[in-house]
XYZ file of C-alpha atoms in Angstrom:
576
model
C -38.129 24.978 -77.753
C -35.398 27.941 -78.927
C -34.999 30.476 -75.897
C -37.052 33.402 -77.839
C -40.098 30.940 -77.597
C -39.619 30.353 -73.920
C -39.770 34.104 -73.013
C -42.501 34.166 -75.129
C -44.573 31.403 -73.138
C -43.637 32.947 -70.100
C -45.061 36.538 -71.327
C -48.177 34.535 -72.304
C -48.399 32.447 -69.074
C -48.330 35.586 -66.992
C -51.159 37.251 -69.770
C -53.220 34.539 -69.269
C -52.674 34.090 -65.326
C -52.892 37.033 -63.990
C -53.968 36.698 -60.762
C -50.122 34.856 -59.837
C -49.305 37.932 -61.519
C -48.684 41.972 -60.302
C -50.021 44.706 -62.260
C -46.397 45.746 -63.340
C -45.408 42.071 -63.960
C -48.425 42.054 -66.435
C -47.656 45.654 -67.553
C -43.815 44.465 -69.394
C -45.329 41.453 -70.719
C -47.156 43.185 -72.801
C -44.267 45.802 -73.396
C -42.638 42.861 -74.697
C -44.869 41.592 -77.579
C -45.362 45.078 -78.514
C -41.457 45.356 -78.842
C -41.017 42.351 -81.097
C -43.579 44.361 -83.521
C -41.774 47.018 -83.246
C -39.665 47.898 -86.865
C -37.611 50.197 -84.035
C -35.836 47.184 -83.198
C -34.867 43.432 -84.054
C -33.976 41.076 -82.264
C -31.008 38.921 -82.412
C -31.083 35.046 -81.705
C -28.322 33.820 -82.121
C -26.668 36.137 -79.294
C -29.702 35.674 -76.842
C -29.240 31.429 -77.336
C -25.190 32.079 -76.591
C -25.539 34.039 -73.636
C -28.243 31.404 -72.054
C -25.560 28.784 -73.559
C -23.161 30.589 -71.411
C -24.971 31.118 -68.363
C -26.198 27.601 -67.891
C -22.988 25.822 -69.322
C -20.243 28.297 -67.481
C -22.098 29.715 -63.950
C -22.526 27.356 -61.138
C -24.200 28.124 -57.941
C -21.510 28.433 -55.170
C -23.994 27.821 -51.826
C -27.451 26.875 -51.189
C -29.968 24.271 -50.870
C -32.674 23.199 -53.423
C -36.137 22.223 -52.418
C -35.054 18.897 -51.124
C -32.291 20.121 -48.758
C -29.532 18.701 -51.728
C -26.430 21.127 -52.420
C -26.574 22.812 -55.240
C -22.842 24.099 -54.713
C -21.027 24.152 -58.055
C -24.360 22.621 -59.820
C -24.794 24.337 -63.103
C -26.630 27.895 -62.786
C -30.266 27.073 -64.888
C -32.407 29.847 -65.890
C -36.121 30.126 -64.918
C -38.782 30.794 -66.725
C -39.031 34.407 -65.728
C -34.987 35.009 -65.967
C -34.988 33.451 -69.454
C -37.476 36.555 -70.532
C -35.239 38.836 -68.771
C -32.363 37.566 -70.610
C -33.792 37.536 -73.875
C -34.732 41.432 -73.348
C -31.648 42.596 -72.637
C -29.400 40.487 -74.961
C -31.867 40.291 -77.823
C -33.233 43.977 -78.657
C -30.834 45.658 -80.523
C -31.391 49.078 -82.763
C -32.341 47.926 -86.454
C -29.227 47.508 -88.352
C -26.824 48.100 -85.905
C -24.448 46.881 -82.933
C -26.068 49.073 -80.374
C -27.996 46.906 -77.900
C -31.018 48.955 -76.633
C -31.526 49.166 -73.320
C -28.882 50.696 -71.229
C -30.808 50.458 -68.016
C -32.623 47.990 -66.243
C -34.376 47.635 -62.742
C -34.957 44.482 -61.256
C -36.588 44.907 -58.326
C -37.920 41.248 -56.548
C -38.757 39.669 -53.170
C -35.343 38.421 -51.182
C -34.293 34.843 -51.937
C -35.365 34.893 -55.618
C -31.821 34.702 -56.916
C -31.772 38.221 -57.996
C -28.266 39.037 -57.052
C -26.244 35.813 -58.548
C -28.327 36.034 -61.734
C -27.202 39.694 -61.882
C -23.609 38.881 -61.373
C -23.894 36.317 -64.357
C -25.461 38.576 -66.649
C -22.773 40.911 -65.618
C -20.169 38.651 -66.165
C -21.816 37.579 -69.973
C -21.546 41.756 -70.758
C -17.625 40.852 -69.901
C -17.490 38.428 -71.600
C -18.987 40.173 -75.051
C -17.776 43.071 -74.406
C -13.751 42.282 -74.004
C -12.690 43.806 -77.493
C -13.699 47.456 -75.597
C -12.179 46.703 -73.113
C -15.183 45.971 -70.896
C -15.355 47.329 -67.208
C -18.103 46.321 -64.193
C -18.122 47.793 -60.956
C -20.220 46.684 -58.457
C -21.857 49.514 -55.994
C -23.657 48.771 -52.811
C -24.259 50.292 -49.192
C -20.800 48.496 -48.127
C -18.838 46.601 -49.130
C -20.054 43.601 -47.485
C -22.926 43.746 -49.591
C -21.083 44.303 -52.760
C -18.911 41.539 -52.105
C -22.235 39.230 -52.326
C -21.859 39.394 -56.175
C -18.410 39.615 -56.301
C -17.987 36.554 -53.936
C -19.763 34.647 -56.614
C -18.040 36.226 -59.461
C -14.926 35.411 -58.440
C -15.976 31.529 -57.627
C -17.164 30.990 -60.665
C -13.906 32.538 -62.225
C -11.765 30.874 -60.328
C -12.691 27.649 -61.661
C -11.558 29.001 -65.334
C -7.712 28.425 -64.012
C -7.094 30.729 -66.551
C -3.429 32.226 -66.357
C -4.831 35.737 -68.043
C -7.570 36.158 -65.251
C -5.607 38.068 -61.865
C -7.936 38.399 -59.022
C -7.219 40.893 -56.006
C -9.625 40.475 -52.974
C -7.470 41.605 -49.630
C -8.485 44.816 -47.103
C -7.595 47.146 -49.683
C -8.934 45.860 -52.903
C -11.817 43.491 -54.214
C -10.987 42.922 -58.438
C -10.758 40.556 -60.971
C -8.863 41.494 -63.954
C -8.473 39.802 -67.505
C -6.165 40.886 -70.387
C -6.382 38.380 -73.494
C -3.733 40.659 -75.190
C -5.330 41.670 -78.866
C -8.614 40.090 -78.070
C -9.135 42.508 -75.228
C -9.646 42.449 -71.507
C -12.180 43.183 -68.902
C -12.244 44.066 -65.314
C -14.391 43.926 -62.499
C -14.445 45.472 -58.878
C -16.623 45.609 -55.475
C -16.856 49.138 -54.338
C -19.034 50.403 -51.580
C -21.664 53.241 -51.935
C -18.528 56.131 -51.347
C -19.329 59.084 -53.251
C -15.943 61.041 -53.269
C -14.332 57.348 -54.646
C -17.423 57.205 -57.271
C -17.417 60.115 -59.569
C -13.962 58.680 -61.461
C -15.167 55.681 -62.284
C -15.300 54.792 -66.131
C -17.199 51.494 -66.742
C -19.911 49.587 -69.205
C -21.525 47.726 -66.688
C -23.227 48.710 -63.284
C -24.595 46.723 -60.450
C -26.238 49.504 -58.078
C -27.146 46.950 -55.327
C -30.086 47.297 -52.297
C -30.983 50.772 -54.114
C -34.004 51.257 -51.338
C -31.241 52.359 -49.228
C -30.531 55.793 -50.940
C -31.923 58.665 -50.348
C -31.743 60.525 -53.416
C -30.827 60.303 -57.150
C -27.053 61.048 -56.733
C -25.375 57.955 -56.415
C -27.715 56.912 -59.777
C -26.550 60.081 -61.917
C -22.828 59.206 -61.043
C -23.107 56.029 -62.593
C -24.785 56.985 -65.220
C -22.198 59.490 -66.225
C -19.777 56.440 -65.575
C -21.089 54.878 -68.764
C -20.396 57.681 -71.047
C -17.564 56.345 -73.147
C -19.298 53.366 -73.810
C -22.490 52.812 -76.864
C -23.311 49.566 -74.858
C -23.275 49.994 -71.628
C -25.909 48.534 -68.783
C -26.661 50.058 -65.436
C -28.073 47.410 -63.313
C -30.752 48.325 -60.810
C -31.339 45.707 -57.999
C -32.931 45.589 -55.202
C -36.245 44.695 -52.680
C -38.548 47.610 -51.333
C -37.622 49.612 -47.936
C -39.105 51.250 -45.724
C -38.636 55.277 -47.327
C -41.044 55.531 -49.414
C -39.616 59.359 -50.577
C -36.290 57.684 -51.301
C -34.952 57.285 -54.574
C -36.469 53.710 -55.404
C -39.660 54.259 -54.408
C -39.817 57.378 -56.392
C -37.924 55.221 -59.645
C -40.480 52.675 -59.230
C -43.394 55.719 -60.157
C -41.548 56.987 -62.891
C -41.292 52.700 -64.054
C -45.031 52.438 -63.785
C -45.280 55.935 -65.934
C -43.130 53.842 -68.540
C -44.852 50.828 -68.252
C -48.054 52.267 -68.584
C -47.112 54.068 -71.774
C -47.460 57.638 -70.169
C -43.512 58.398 -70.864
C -41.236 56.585 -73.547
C -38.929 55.352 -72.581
C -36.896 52.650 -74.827
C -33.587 52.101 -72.970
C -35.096 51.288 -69.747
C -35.751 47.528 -69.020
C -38.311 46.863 -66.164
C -39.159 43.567 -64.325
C -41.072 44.152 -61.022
C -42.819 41.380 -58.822
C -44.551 43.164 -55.962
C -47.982 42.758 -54.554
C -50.620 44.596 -55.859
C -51.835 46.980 -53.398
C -55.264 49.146 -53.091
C -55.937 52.885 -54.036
C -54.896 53.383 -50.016
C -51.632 51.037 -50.373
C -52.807 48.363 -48.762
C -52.699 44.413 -49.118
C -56.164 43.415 -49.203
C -54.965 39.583 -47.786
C -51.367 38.936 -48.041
C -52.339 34.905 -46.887
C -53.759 34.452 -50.628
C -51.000 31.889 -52.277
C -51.797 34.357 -55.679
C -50.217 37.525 -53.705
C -47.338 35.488 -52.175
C -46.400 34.484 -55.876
C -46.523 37.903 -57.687
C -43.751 38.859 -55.889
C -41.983 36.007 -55.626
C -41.550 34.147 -59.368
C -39.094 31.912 -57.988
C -41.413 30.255 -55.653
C -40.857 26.303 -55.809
C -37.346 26.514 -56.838
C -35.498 29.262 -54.601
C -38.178 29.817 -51.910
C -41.133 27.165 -50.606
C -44.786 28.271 -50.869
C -45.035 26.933 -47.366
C -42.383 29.197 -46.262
C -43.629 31.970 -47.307
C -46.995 31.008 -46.161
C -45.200 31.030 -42.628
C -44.081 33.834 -43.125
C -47.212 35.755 -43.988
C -48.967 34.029 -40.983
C -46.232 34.864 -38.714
C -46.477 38.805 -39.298
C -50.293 38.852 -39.108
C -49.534 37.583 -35.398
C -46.631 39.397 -34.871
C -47.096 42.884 -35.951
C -43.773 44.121 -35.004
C -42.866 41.882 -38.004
C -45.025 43.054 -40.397
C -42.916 45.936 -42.275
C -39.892 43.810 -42.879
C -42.744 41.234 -44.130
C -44.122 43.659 -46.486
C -40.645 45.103 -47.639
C -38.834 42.470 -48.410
C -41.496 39.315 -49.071
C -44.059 41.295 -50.596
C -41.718 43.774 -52.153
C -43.456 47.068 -51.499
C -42.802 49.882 -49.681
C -43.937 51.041 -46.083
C -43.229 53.847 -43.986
C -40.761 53.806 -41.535
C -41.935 51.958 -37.990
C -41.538 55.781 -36.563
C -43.457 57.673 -38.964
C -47.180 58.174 -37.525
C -48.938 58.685 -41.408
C -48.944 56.564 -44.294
C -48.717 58.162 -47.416
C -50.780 56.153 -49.289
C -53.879 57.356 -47.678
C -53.011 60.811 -48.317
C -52.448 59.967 -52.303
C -55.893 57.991 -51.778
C -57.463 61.228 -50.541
C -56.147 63.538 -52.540
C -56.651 61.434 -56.164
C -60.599 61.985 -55.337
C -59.793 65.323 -56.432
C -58.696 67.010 -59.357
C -59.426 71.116 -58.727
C -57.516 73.596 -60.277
C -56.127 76.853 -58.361
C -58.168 78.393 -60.820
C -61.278 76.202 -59.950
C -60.871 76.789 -56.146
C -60.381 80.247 -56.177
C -63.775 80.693 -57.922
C -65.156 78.028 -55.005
C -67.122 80.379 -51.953
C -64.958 79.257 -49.781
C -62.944 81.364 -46.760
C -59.313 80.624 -46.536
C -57.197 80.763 -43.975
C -53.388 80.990 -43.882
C -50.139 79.104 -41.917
C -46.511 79.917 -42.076
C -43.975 77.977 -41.026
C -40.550 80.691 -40.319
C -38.550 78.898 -37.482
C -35.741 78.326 -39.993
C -35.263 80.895 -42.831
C -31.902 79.627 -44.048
C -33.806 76.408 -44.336
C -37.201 75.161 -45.554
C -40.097 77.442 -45.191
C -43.410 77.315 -45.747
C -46.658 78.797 -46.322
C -50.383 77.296 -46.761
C -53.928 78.216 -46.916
C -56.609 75.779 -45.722
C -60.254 75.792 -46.476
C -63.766 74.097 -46.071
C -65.845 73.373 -49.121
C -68.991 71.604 -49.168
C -69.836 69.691 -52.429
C -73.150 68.614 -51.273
C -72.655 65.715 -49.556
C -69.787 65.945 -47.388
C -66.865 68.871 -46.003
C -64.293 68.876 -48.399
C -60.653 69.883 -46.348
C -58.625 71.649 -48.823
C -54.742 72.550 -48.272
C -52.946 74.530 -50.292
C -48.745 74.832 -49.486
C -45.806 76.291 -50.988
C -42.135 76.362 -49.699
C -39.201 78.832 -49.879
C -35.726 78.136 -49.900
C -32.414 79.733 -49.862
C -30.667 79.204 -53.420
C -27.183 79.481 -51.951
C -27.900 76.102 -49.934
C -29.777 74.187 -52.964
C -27.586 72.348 -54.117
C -26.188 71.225 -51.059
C -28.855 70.278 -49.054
C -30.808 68.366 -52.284
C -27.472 66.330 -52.354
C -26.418 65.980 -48.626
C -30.462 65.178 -47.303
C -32.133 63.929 -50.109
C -34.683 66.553 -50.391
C -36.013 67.177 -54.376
C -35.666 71.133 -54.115
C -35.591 71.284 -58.085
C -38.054 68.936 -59.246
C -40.654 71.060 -56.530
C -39.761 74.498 -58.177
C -39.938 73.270 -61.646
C -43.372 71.862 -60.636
C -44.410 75.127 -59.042
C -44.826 74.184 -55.061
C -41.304 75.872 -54.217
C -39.693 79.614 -55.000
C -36.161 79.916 -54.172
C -34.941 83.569 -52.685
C -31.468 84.899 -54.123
C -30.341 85.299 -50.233
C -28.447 83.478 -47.808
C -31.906 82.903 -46.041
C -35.982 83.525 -47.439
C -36.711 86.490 -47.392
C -40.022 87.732 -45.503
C -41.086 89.472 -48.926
C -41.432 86.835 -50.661
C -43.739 84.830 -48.366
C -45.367 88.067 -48.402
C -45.722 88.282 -52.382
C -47.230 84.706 -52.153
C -49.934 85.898 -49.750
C -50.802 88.712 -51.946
C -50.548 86.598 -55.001
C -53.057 83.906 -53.855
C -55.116 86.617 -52.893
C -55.117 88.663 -56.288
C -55.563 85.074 -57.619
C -59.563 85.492 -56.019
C -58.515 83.420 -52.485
C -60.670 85.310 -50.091
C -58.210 85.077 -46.990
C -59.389 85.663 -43.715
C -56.997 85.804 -41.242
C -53.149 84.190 -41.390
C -51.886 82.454 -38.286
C -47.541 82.290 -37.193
C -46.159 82.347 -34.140
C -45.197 86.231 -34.032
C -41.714 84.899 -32.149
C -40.229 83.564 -35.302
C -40.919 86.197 -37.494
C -41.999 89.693 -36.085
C -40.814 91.830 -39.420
C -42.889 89.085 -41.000
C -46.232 89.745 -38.984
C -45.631 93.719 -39.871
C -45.323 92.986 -43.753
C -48.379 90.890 -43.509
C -50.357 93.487 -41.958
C -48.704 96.035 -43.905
C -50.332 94.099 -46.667
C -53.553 94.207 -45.276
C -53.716 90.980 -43.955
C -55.184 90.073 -40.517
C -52.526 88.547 -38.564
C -53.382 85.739 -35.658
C -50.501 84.901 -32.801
C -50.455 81.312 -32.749
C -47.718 79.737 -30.523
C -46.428 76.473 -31.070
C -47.692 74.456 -28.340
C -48.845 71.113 -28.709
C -52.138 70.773 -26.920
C -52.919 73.700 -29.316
C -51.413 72.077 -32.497
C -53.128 68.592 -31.845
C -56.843 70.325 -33.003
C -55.104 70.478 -36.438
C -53.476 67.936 -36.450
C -56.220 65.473 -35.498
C -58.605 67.412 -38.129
C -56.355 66.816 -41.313
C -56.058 62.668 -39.836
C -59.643 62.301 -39.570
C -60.063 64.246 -43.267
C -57.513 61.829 -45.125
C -59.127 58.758 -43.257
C -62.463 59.608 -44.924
C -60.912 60.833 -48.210
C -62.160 64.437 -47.683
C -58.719 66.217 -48.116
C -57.373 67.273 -50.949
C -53.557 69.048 -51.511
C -53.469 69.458 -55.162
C -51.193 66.177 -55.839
C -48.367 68.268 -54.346
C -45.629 66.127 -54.138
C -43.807 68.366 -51.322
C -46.329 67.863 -49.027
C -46.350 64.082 -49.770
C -42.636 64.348 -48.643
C -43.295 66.038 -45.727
C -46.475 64.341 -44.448
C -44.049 60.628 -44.229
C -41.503 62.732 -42.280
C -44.201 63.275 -39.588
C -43.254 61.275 -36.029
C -45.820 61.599 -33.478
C -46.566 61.100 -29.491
C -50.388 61.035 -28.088
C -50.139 62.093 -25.192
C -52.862 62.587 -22.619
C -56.645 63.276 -23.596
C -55.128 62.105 -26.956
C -53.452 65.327 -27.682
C -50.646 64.745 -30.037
C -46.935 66.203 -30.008
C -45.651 65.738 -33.384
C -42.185 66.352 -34.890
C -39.425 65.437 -37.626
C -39.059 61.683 -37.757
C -35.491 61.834 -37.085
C -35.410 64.351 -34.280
C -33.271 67.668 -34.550
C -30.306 67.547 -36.408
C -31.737 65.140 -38.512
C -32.156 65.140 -42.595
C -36.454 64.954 -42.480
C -38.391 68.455 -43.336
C -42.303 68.867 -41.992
C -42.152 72.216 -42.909
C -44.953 71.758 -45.477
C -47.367 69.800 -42.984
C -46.605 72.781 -39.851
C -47.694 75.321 -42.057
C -50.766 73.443 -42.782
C -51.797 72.271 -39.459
C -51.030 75.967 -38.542
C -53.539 76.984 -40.935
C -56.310 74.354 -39.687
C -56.401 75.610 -36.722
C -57.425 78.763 -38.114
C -60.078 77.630 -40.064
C -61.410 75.366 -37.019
C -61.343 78.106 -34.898
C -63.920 79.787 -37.345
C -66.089 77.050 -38.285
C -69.668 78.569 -38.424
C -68.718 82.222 -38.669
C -68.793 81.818 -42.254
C -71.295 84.023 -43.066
C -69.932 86.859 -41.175
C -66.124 85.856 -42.800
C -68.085 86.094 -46.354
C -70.048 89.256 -45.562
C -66.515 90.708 -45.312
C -65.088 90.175 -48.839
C -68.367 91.268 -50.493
C-alpha cells in the first residue's frame, strides 16, 4: 500500500469510527479529502514516499521502552498510522504548478507520551534535509532550554550517527547547534534556544519548533517567529504542545480560531491542524473520562507509545484523587482547565451565555430597569463600567450584564505585550475605548453612561465607591444620573457575587459573548468565608498580571439591581 493510500485509510478509519475519535480529529479528516479535490492544489508522491523513506530508514529512537519493556534505543523511527497522514499533509500539498509547499503552519497539539516531540524533530530535520540548496535554518523555541534541548537531544543523536565530516555540532553552556555546509549543494543549521524575547526577534529561519505553547501568555512569541520566516517561500512554523491550565492564554485561544478553520467558518489554507482532545459538553465538561473511546481520542498512539491500561490508571486514579485531576485533564485528556486557584470555570459562563443571542438593540427595547457599576481604583490601568438587568422571558429571570473597559493608550502596547491582556482585539470588537491620556479619563466613562442611555437603557441608579472617583460621582450626577455609594467591602460584595454564580449555574446569564469579560471572569480567585460570604480577588494577588476589572464592575452593578428587586414598578413609573 503507497503512503498516500495509508493516510487515506486512516482519514477513513477515523470517518467511520468516530466515537475513538474527537470532534476536531474528525473535523481535518474530512479537510483532507476535500483537499485532494481541490484543483487549488496537487499533491506530490513521490516527495511524500521519500520523506517517509527518510524518516523510517534514517531516524532511530534514542530512549524508551515498547509495549513489552524491549529497548527501542537506536531501533528505526516507524510512522503510525496517524503520523503517516500528518506527513503526507505537509510534504504532499503543494500550490498547482509550482515549488511552493502549502502550508506554512501547523499545530499539533496531543496527549503527553504520544511521540509528538521526536516526530517533530524528524520532520524538522526532513525540511533540512530538502531544503539545504536555501540554505535551510531550524530553531527550536521552548520555555527553557531544558525543554528545547528535548528535540535537539534527539536531533543531534540521530546526526551523530551520520559521522559525517561536513556536520559540526556545538552543545556546551553557551551554545546548543548543529551545523552542515555541503559546499555548492548547500547547508543547513539548527539550534535550541529558550523562549527569550530580546534574543528572538533576529532570528532568520525556515523552520520553527514553538514547543509546550500552553505556557505563553499571549501571541508575541508566535508573531516573532512568524516574521522569522519571511525570507523564506517554504517555510514551516511548528506548533506543539498538550493543553494547560490558562485557558485565556495564547493556545487555548489558537485552538478557537483552529476549530473556526476546521469548521469552515474562516479559510484558512496554510494552516495544518491535527488535534486529539476529548470531546467535552456545551459546559466543558467530560461526561466520563473512564470510557476507553475518550481515553483514545486524545491519545492515537495508544498501544504503541502509551498502554490502554495505563491510561485507564490514570483516569481512575484522578477520579479518587481530585487534587490530580487538572494535570489529568491537561495533559492525558488534552484540554484545558482553569487554574487550581481560579474559583469559576469559564466554560459555564460560555454555556450560559450561548443560550442567548440579544442584540444591544434588542435589549434596549426589553422593559427592563438597568442598573450601573464602575470599577475606577486604577485609572492608568483597566477600568470598567457595566449595567446589569432582570428580564423575564416567561419562564424564568433572565440576568443580563452588560461591560465595557477603558484604557490608557500610552500603556497599550506595553501592557498587551508584558501581561498578556488582548487590549486590541477588545476595541476592535467594541467592549474597550482607549482615552488619549496617561490615565481614563472620567468623561469618557461618563459619555458611555449617557450613550447607553440615549441608546433607550432606562438606568436607574449607578453604584462606585465615591473614594475612588469623587470628580467621577459629580460628572455622573452632573449628567443626571442617580449616584449610589457603594464601598468595597466583602460581606457587601458577596450578594453579587453569589447572584451572578447561581445565574451561570442555571444558564440564566447572559454577557453578550463578550470576550473581555470571559477574560476576566477566569482571573477571579475567591475565599468563603463565614456564613458563606465570599472575598474575591485577582488570581495572582497584587502586583500580579490578572485583570477582574470587568467582573467588579459587574458584581458592583448586581448589587444594585438586588437591592431593588420588586420596586420595579415604581423604577418604571419613573422613565415613563
Amino acid at each position: 500500500m503507497g503512503n498516500l493510500d495509508k493516510a487515506k485509510e486512516y482519514a477513513q478509519h477515523v470517518l467511520t469510527h468516530r466515537e475513538e475519535h474527537c470532534e476536531e480529529n474528525i473535523l481535518a479528516a474530512e479537510r483532507f479529502f476535500r483537499d485532494l479535490e481541490n484543483p487549488a492544489f496537487e499533491m506530490d508522491e513521490d516527495m511524500v514516499d521519500f520523506v517517509i523513506h527518510f524518516i523510517e530508514n534514517v531516524i532511530v529512537h534514542q530512549q524508551g521502552d515498547d509495549m513489552f519493556a524491549v529497548s527501542i534505543r537506536n531501533k528505526p523511527l516507524l510512522l503510525q498510522p496517524w503520523q503517516h497522514f500528518v506527513v503526507v499533509n505537509l510534504f504532499g500539498f503543494y500550490y498547482k504548478g509550482t515549488n511552493e509547499r502549502r502550508f506554512k503552519e501547523a499545530l499539533i497539539m496531543l496527549a503527553r507520551k504520544n511521540g509528538k516531540t521526536s516526530f517533530t524533530a524528524a520532520i524538522a530535520l526532513a525540511y533540512q534535509i530538502l531544503d539545504t540548496d536555501s540554505g535551510s535554518k531550524c530553531y527550536i523555541v521552548a520555555n527553557s532550554v531544558k525543554q528545547a534541548m528535548e528535540a535537539f537531544g534527539f536531533l543531534r543523536f540521530n546526526v551523530e550517527r551520520w559521522n559525517d565530516k561536513n556536520i559540526r555540532i556545538k552543545d556546551n553552556n553557551q551554545e546548543h547547534s548543529i551545523t552542515a555546509n555541503f559546499g555548492d549543494e548547500g547547508s543547513f543549521f539548527i539550534q535550541a534556544l529558550a523562549n527569550d524575547e530580546s534574543r528572538l526577534d533576529s532570528l532568520n529561519g525556515n523552520v520553527i519548533i514553538l514547543d509546550e505553547a500552553h505556557t505563553m501568555r499571549n501571541s508575541k512569541k508566535h508573531g516573532l517567529m512568524k516574521k522569522t520566516m519571511s525570507a523564506y517561500r517554504n517555510s514551516m512554523l511548528f506548533v506543539i504542545s498538550t493543553a494547560g491550565d490558562i485557558p485565556t492564554g495564547f493556545l487555548a485561544n489558537r485552538l478557537k480560531y483552529c476549530q473556526k478553520v476546521l469548521k469552515q467558518l474562516v479559510t484558512d489554507d496554510s494552516f495544518f491542524i491535527f488535534i486529539c482532545k476529548a470531546n467535552q459538553s456545551a459546559d466543558g465538561d467530560v461526561v466520563n473520562y473512564l470510557d476507553e473511546n475518550i481515553l483514545k481520542m486524545a491519545n492515537p498512539s495508544w498501544g504503541v507509545t502509551v498502554s490502554l491500561k495505563a491510561l485507564k490508571e490514570e483516569a481512575e486514579q484522578a477520579m479518587n484523587d481530585p487534587q490530580t485531576r487538572n494535570e489529568f485533564f491537561n495533559k492525558t485528556l488534552n484540554i484545558f482547565t482553569n487554574s487550581m486557584n481560579a474559583y469559576f470555570n469559564p466554560d459555564e459562563f460560555i454555556a450560559s451565555d450561548s443560550c442567548y443571542d440579544w442584540s444591544l438593540e434588542e435589549l434596549a427595547r426589553l422593559p427592563i430597569r438597568w442598573y450601573g457599576g464602575a470599577d475606577l481604583s486604577r485609572l492608568h490601568d483597566l477600568t470598567a463600567a457595566a449595567l446589569y438587568g432582570v428580564y423575564h422571558d416567561g419562564e424564568k429571570d433572565v440576568d443580563i450584564c452588560i461591560t465595557h473597559a477603558f484604557f490608557p493608550r500610552i500603556n497599550a502596547q506595553k501592557k498587551a505585550n508584558d501581561d498578556g491582556i488582548p487590549l486590541f482585539g477588545w476595541q476592535s470588537d467594541g467592549w474597550l475605548t482607549m482615552s488619549n491620556t496617561p490615565t481614563v479619563l472620567y468623561d469618557d466613562i461618563v459619555k458611555w453612561f449617557i450613550k447607553m442611555r440615549e441608546k433607550g437603557f432606562k438606568i436607574a441608579a449607578v453604584g462606585m465607591d465615591r473614594k475612588f472617583g469623587r470628580e467621577f460621582l459629580t460628572k455622573m450626577k452632573q449628567a443626571r444620573f442617580k449616584m449610589i455609594d457603594q464601598p468595597q467591602l466583602f460581606y457587601l460584595k458577596s450578594e453579587g457575587f453569589r447572584r451572578i454564580e447561581f445565574k451561570v449555574k442555571n444558564k440564566e446569564f447572559y454577557y453578550l459573548h463578550s470576550d473581555a469579560y470571559e477574560y476576566c471572569v477566569s482571573n477571579v480567585r475567591a475565599i468563603e468565608k463565614v456564613d458563606d460570604a465570599v472575598q474575591y480577588e485577582k488570581l495572582d494577588g497584587d502586583g500580579g498580571t490578572a485583570r477582574i476589572d470587568l467582573f467588579d464592575a459587574s458584581v458592583f452593578a448586581c448589587i444594585q439591581a438586588l437591592a431593588n428587586l420588586g420596586k420595579g414598578g415604581d423604577v418604571m413609573r419613573f422613565f415613563d
